[in-house]
CSV table of C-alpha atoms in Angstrom, one decimal:
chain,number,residue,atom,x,y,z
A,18,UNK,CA,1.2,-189.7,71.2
A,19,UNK,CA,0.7,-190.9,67.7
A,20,UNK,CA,-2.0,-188.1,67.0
A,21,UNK,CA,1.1,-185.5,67.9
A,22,UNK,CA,3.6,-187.6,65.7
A,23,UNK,CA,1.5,-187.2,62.9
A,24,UNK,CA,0.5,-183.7,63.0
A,25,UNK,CA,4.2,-182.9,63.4
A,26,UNK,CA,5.0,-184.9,60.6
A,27,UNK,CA,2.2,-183.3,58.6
A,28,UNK,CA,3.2,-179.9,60.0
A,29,UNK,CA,6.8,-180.6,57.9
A,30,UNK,CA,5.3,-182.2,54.9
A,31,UNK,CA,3.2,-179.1,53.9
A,32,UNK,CA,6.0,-176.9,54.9
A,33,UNK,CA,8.4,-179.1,52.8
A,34,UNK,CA,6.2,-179.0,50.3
A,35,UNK,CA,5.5,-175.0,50.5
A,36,UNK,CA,9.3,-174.4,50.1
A,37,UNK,CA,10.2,-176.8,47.2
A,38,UNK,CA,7.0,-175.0,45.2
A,39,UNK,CA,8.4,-171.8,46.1
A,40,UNK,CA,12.0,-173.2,45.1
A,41,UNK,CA,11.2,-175.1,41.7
A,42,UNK,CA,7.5,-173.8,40.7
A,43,UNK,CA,7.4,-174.5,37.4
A,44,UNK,CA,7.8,-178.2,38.4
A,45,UNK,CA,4.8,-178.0,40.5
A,46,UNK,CA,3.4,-176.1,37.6
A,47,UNK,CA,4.3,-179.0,35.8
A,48,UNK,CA,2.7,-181.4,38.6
A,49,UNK,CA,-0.7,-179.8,38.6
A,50,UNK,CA,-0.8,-179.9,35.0
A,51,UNK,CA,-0.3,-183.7,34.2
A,52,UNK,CA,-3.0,-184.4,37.2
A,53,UNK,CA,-5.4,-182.2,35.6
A,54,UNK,CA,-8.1,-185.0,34.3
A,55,UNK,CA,-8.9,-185.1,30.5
A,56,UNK,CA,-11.9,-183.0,29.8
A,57,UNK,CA,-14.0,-182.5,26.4
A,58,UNK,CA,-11.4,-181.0,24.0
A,59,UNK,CA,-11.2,-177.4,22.4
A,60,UNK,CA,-12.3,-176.3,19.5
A,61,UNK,CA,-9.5,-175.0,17.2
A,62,UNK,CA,-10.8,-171.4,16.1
A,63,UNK,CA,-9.8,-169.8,13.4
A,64,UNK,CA,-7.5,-173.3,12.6
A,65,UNK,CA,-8.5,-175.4,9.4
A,66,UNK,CA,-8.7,-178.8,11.0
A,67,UNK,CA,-9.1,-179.0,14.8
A,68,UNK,CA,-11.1,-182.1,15.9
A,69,UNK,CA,-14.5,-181.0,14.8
A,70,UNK,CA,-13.2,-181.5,11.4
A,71,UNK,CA,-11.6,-184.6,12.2
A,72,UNK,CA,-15.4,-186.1,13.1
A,73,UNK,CA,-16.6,-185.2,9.5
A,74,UNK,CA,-19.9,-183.3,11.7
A,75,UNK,CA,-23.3,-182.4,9.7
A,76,UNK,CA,-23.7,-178.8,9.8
A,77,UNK,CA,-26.6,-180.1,12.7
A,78,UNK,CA,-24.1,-182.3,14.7
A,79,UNK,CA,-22.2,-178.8,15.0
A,80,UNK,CA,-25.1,-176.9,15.7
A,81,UNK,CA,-26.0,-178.8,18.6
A,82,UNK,CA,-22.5,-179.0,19.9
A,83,UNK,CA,-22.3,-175.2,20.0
A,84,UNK,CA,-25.3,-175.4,22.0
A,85,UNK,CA,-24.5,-177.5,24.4
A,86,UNK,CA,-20.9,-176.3,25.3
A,87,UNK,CA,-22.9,-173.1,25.2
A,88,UNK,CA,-25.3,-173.8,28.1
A,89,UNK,CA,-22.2,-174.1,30.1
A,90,UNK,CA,-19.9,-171.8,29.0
A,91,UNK,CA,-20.8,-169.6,32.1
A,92,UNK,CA,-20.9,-172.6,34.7
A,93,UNK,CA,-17.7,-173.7,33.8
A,94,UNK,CA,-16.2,-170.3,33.9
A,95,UNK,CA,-17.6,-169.2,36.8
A,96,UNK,CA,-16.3,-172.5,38.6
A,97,UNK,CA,-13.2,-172.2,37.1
A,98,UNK,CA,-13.0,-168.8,38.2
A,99,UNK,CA,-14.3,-170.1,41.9
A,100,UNK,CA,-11.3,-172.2,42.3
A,101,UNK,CA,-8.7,-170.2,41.4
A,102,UNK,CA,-9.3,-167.7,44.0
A,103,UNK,CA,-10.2,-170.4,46.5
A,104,UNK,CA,-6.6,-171.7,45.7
A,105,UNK,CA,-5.5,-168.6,46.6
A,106,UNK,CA,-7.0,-168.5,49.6
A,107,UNK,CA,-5.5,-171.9,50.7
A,108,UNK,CA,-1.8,-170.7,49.7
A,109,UNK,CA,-2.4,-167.7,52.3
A,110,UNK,CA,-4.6,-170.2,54.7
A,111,UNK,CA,-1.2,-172.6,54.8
A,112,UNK,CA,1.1,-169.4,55.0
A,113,UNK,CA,-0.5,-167.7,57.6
A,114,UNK,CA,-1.4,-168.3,61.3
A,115,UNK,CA,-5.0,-170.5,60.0
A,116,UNK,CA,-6.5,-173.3,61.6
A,117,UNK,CA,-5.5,-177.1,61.2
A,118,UNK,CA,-9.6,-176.8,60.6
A,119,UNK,CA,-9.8,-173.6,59.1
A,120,UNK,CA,-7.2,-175.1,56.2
A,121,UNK,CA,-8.7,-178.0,55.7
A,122,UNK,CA,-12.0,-176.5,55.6
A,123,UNK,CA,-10.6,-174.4,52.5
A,124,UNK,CA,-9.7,-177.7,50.6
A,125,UNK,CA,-12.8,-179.4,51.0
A,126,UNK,CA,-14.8,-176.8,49.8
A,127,UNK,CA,-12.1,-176.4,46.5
A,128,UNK,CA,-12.4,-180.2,46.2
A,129,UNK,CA,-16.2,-179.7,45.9
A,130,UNK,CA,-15.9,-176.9,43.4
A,131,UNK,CA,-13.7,-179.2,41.7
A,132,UNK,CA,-15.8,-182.4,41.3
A,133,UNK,CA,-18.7,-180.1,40.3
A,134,UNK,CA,-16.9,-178.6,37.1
A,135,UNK,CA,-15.6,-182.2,36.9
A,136,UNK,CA,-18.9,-183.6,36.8
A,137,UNK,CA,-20.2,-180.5,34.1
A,138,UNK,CA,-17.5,-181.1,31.5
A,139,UNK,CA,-18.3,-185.3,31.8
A,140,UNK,CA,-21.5,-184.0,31.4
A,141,UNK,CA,-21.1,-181.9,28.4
A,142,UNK,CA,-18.7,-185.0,27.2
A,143,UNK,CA,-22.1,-187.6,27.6
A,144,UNK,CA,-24.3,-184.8,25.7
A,145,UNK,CA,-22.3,-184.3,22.6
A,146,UNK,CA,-21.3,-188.2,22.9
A,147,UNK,CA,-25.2,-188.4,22.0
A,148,UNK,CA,-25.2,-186.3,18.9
A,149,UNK,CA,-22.5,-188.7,17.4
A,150,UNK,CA,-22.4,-191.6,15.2
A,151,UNK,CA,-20.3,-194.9,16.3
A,152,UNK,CA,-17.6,-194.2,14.3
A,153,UNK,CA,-17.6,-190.2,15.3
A,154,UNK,CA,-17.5,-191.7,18.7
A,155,UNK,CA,-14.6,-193.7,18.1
A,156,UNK,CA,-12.6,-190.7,17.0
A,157,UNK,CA,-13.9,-188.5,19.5
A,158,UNK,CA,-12.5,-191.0,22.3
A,159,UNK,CA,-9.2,-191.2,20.6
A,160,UNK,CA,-9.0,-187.7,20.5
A,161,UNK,CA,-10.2,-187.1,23.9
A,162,UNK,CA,-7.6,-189.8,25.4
A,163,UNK,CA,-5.3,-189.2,22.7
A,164,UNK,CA,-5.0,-192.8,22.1
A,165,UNK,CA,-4.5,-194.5,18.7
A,166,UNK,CA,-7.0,-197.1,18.2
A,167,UNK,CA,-7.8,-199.8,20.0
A,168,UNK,CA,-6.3,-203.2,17.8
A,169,UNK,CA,-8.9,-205.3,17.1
A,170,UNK,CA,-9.8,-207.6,19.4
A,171,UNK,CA,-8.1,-211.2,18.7
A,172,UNK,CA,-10.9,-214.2,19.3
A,173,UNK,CA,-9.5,-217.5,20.5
């Protein structure tokens, strides 16, 4: 009996949910958006500044930063690209006449897609990390997190 309240109660939540993104999407939009995790920022082409200059790189540091966020360019895209139509896929799963199973099937395997590109951009994030010096790092985190610096800390 509890099993059935639940699934009903699912059951309205999603459809709920379906109707007020259909209703109000750019606050969904919105939604998405500020849960989207903080990932290595972008260059600023064609921009004087952007954080690159911020770090003060050698013409080396830069070098090997290209490379790196080189190496992945395709993963990332392609991932990216994976999830997007997967996305799709669960709006028309949840729409249509699909499986409790089948649509929760479709999530998991965007969740995976997910933590993998996750887990490329920390990694590209640890790799250029590398090619820094403490104080690049320092402003490479603020920028990242968008923080201002940390105060310094107060010994008792």
């Amino acid at each position: 009996m509890l099993i059935r309240r639940v699934s009903i109660l699912a059951v309205a939540m999603i459809a709920l949910g379906s109707t007020i993104a259909l209703a109000k999407p750019t606050l969904l939009s919105r939604q998405v958006i500020a849960q989207t995790p903080i990932s290595v920022p972008r260059t600023n082409h064609g921009k004087s500044g952007g954080w690159l200059k911020d770090l003060n790189l050698t013409s080396q540091q830069l070098q090997k930063i290209k490379e790196i966020r080189n190496q992945s360019k395709q993963q990332i895209a392609q991932k990216s690209e994976e999830i997007r139509l997967g996305q799709e896929e669960l709006h028309d799963l949840i729409a249509g006449t699909a499986t409790k199973e089948q649509v929760r099937a479709k999530y998991n395997q965007i969740k995976l897609v997910k933590q993998q590109l996750a887990d490329t951009k920390f990694e590209n994030t640890l790799a250029i990390r590398e090619i820094l010096n403490p104080e690049q790092r320092q402003k490479f985190a603020e920028r990242m997190y968008k923080k201002n610096p940390a105060p310094p800390a107060q010994h008792n």
